[in-house]
Coordinates of C-alpha atoms and ligand atoms in Angstrom, one line a residue:
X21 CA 0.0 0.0 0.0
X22 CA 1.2 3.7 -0.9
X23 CA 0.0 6.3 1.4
X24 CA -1.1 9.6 -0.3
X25 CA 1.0 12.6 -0.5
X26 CA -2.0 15.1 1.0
X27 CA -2.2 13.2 4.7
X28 CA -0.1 13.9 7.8
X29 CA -0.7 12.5 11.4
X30 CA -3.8 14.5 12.7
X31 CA -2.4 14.7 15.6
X32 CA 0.8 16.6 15.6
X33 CA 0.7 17.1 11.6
X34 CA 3.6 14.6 11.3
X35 CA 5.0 12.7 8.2
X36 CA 3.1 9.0 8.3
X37 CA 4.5 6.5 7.1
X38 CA 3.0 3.1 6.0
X39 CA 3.0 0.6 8.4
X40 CA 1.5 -3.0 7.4
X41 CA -2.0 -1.8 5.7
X42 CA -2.1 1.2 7.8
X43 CA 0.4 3.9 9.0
X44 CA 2.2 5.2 11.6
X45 CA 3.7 8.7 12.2
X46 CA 7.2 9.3 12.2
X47 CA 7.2 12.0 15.1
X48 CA 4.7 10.8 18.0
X49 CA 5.2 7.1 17.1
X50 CA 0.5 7.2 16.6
X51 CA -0.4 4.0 14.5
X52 CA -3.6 4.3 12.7
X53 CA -5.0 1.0 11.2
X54 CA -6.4 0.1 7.5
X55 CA -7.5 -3.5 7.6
X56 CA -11.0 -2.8 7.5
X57 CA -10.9 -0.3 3.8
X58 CA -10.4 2.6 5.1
X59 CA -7.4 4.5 7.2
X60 CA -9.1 4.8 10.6
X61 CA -7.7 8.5 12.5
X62 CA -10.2 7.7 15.3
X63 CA -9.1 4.6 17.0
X64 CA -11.2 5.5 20.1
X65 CA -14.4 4.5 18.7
X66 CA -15.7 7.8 20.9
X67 CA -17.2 9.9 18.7
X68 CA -20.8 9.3 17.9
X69 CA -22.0 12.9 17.8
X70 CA -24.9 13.6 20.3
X71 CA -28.8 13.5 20.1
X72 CA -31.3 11.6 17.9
X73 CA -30.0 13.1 14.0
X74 CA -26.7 12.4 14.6
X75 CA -26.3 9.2 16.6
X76 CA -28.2 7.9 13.6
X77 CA -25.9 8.1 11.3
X78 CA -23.9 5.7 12.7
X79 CA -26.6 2.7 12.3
X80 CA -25.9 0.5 9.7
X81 CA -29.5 0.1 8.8
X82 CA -29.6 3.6 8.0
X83 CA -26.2 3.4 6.1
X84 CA -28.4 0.8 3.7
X85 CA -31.3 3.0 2.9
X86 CA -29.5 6.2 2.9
X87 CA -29.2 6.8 -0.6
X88 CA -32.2 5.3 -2.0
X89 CA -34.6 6.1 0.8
X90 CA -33.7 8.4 3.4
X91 CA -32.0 11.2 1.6
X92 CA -34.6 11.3 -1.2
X93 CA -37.0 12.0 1.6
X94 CA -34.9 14.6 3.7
X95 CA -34.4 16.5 0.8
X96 CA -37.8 16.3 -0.6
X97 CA -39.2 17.5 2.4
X98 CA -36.7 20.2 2.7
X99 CA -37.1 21.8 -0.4
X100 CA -40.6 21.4 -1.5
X101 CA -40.0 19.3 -4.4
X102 CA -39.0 16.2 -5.8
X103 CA -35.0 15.8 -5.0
X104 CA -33.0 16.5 -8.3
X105 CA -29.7 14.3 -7.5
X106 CA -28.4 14.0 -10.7
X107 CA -28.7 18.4 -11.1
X108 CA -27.1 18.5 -7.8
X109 CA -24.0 16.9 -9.1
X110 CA -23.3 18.8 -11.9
X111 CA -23.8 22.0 -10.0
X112 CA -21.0 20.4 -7.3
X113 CA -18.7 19.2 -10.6
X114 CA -19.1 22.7 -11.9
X115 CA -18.1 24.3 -8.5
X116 CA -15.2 22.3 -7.9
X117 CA -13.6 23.2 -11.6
X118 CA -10.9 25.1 -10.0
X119 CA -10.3 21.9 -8.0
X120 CA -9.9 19.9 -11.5
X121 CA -6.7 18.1 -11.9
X122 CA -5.4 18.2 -7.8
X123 CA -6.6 16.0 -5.1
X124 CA -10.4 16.1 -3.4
X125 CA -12.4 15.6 -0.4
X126 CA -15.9 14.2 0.3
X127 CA -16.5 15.5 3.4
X128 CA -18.7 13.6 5.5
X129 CA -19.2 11.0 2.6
X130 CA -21.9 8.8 4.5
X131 CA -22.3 5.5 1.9
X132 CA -20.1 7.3 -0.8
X133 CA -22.1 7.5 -3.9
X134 CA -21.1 11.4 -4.2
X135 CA -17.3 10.4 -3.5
X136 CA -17.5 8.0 -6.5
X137 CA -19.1 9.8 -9.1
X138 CA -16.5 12.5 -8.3
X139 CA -13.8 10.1 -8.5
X140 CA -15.7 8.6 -12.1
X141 CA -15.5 11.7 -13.0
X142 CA -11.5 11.8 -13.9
X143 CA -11.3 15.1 -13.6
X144 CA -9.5 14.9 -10.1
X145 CA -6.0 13.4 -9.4
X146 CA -7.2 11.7 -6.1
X147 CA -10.8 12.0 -4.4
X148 CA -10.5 11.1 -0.5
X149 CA -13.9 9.6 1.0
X150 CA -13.7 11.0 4.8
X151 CA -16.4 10.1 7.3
X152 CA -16.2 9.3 10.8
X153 CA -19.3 6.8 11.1
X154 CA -18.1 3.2 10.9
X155 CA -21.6 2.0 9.5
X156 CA -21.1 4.7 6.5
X157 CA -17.7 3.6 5.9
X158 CA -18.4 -0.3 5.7
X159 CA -21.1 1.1 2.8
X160 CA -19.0 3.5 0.9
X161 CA -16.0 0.6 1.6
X162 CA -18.4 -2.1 0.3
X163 CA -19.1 -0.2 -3.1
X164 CA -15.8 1.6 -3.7
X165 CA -14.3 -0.3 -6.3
X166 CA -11.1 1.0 -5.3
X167 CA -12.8 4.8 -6.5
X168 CA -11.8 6.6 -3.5
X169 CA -9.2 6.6 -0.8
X170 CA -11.2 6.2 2.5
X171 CA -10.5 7.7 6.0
X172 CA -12.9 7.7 9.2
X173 CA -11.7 11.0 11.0
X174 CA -13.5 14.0 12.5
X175 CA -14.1 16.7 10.2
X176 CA -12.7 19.4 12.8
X177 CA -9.4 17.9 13.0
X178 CA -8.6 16.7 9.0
X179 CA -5.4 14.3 8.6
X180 CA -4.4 16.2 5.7
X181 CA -1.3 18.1 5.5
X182 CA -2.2 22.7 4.9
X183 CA -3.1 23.7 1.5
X184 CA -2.7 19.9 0.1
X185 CA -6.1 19.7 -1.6
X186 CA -7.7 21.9 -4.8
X187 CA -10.9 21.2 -3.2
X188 CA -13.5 20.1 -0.8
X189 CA -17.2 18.8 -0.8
X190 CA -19.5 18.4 1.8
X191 CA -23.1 16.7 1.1
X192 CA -26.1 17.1 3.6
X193 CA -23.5 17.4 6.5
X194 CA -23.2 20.9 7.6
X195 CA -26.0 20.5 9.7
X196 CA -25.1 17.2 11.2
X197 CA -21.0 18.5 12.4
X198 CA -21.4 19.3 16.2
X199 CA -18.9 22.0 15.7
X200 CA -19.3 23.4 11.9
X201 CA -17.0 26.5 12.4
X202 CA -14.1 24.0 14.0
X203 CA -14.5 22.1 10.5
X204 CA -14.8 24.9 8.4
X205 CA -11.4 26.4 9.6
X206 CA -9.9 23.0 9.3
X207 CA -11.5 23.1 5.6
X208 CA -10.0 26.2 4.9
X209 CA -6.9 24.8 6.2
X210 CA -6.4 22.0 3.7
X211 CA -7.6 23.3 0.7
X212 CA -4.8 25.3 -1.3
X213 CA -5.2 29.3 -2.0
X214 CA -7.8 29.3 -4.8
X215 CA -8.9 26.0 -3.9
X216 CA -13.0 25.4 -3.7
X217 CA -15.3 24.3 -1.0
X218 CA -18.9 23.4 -2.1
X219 CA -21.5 22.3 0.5
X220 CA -24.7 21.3 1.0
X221 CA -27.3 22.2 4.0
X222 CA -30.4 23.7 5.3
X223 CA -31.1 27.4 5.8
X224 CA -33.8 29.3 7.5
X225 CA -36.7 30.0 5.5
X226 CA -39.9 32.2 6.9
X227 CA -43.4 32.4 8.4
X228 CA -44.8 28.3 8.9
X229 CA -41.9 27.1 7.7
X230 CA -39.2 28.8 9.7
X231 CA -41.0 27.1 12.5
X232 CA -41.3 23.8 11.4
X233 CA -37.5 23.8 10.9
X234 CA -37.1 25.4 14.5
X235 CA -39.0 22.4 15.9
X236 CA -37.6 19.7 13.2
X237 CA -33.6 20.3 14.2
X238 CA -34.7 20.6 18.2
X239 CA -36.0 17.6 17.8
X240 CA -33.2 15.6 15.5
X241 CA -30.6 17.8 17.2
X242 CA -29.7 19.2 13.9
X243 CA -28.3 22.9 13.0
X244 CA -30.2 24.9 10.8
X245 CA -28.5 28.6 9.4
X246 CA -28.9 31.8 8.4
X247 CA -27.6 32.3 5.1
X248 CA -25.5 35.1 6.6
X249 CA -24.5 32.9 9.1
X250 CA -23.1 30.9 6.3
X251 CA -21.6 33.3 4.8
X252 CA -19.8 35.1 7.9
X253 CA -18.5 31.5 9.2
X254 CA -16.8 30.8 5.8
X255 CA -15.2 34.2 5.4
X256 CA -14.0 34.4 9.1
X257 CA -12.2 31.4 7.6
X258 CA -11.1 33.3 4.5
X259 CA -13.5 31.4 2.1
X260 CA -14.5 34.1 0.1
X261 CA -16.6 35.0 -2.8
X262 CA -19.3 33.3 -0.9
X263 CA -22.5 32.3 -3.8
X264 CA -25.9 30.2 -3.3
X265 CA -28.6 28.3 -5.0
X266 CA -31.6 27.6 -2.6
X267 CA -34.9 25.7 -2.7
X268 CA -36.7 25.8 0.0
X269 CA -34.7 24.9 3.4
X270 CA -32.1 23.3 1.3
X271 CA -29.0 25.3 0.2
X272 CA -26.0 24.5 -1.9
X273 CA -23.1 27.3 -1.2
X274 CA -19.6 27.2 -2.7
X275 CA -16.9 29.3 -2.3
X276 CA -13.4 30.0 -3.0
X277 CA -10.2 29.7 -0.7
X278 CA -8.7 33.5 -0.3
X279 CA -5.4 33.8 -2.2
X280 CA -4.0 32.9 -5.2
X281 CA -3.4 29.1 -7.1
X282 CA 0.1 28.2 -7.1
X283 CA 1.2 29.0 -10.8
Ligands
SAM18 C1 -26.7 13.2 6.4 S1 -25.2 12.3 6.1 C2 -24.6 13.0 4.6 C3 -24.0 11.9 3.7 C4 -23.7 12.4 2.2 N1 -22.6 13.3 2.3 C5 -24.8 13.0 1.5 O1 -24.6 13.9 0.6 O2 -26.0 12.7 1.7 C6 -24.2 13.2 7.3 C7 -22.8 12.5 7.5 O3 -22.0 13.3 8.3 C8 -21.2 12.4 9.0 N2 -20.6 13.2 10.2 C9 -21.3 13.9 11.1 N3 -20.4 14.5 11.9 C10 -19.2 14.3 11.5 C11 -17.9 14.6 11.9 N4 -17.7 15.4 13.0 N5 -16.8 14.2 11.2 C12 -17.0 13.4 10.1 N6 -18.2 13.0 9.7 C13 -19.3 13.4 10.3 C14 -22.2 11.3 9.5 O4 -21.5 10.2 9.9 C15 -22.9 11.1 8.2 O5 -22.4 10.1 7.4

């Protein structure tokens, strides 16, 4: 097994090195395993997130119906409509093409189908498939076809080394991340100057609604934003040139990492 060039030891940002099918890091001696498809940063087993919406996400019946059933229904609920996968892509393809030809993240993957298609795509030199649910990881492990390169970690502490990626992608996850502006300055971290972050979500809408979201996300212990909240949290982080497509509670934002791409 090679290990890729974009991860370090996510705990003091050391070189890894590959040890067996997993790694080890060559300053604090940490070993992280691999036997089980993916490189596991979270040997602990400890984090499971807290309340009903996110605990969830760690049962592997769930993880079976995710795509087909449970998604289609979250999002048709959300945005007053029947869900339009296959558009949803292409608007994450099209705001990743300053990503195209470096390496990739699927934040949050869950059972990986986004991951893949990104990866089918061949417009990105690697596409890592990060989660930190084992049940999501034995799916998107299950149906990888060797697509992506997966790794169970916490999205506010990434194992990837500062400004390795072109780009990152987070599905229907925002709302789920007990800390999101932790994980968005560890997003702005690893993606290069220039890079991309695209990102799916829900956001405030008004009157009825606004309060069936209020009482939805107490109850499932989810977050739900304002748009502005959004928007300030990725450029505190220096993710700028902040854009948005909504329908309904759903929202798909993108934006671009402050500086310029290495020439
Ligand atoms: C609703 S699913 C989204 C799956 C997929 N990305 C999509 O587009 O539908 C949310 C995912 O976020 C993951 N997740 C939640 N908190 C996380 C964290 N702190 N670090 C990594 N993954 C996390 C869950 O395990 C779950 O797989």
């Amino acid at each position: 097994m090679s290990l890729p060039s974009e991860l370090c030891c996510p705990t003091c940002r050391g070189p890894l090195a590959v040890e067996g099918v997993g790694a080890a890091c060559r300053v604090c001696d940490r070993r992280y395993s691999g036997d089980r498809g993916w490189l596991d940063f979270l040997p602990d087993l400890g984090a499971a997130g807290d309340g009903l919406g996110p605990r969830l996400m760690h049962s592997r019946a769930l993880a079976r119906v995710y795509e087909r059933l449970w998604r289609p229904m979250f999002f048709g609920v959300a945005s007053g409509g029947l869900p339009d996968y296959r558009a949803e892509f292409e608007a994450v393809l099209a705001a990743l093409a300053s990503a195209e030809g470096g390496a990739v993240v699927d934040l949050s993957c869950g059972p990986g189908f986004t991951g893949r298609r990104l990866a089918e795509s061949g417009r990105f030199t690697r596409v890592f498939g990060l989660d930190w649910s084992l049940a999501m990881l034995a799916r998107a492990a299950a149906d990888n076809r060797g697509l992506m390169r997966l790794i169970r970690s916490d999205v506010a502490n990434l194992p990837f080394k500062t400004a390795s990626l072109a780009g990152a992608h987070a599905g229907a996850a925002f709302h789920m991340w007990p800390d999101p502006a932790s994980a968005v300055a560890e997003v702005a971290r690893v993606v290069r100057p220039g890079g991309a972050f695209v990102a799916s979500t829900f956001a405030h809408t008004r009157g009825l609604r606004r309060r069936l979201e209020v009482a939805a996300s107490a109850l499932g212990r989810f977050h739900v934003f304002e748009v502005d909240q959004l928007r300030g949290m990725l450029g505190a982080h220096g993710l700028v040139d902040f854009e948005c497509e909504r329908r309904g509670s759903l929202i798909l934002f993108w934006a671009r990492r402050a500086g310029a791409a290495a020439a």
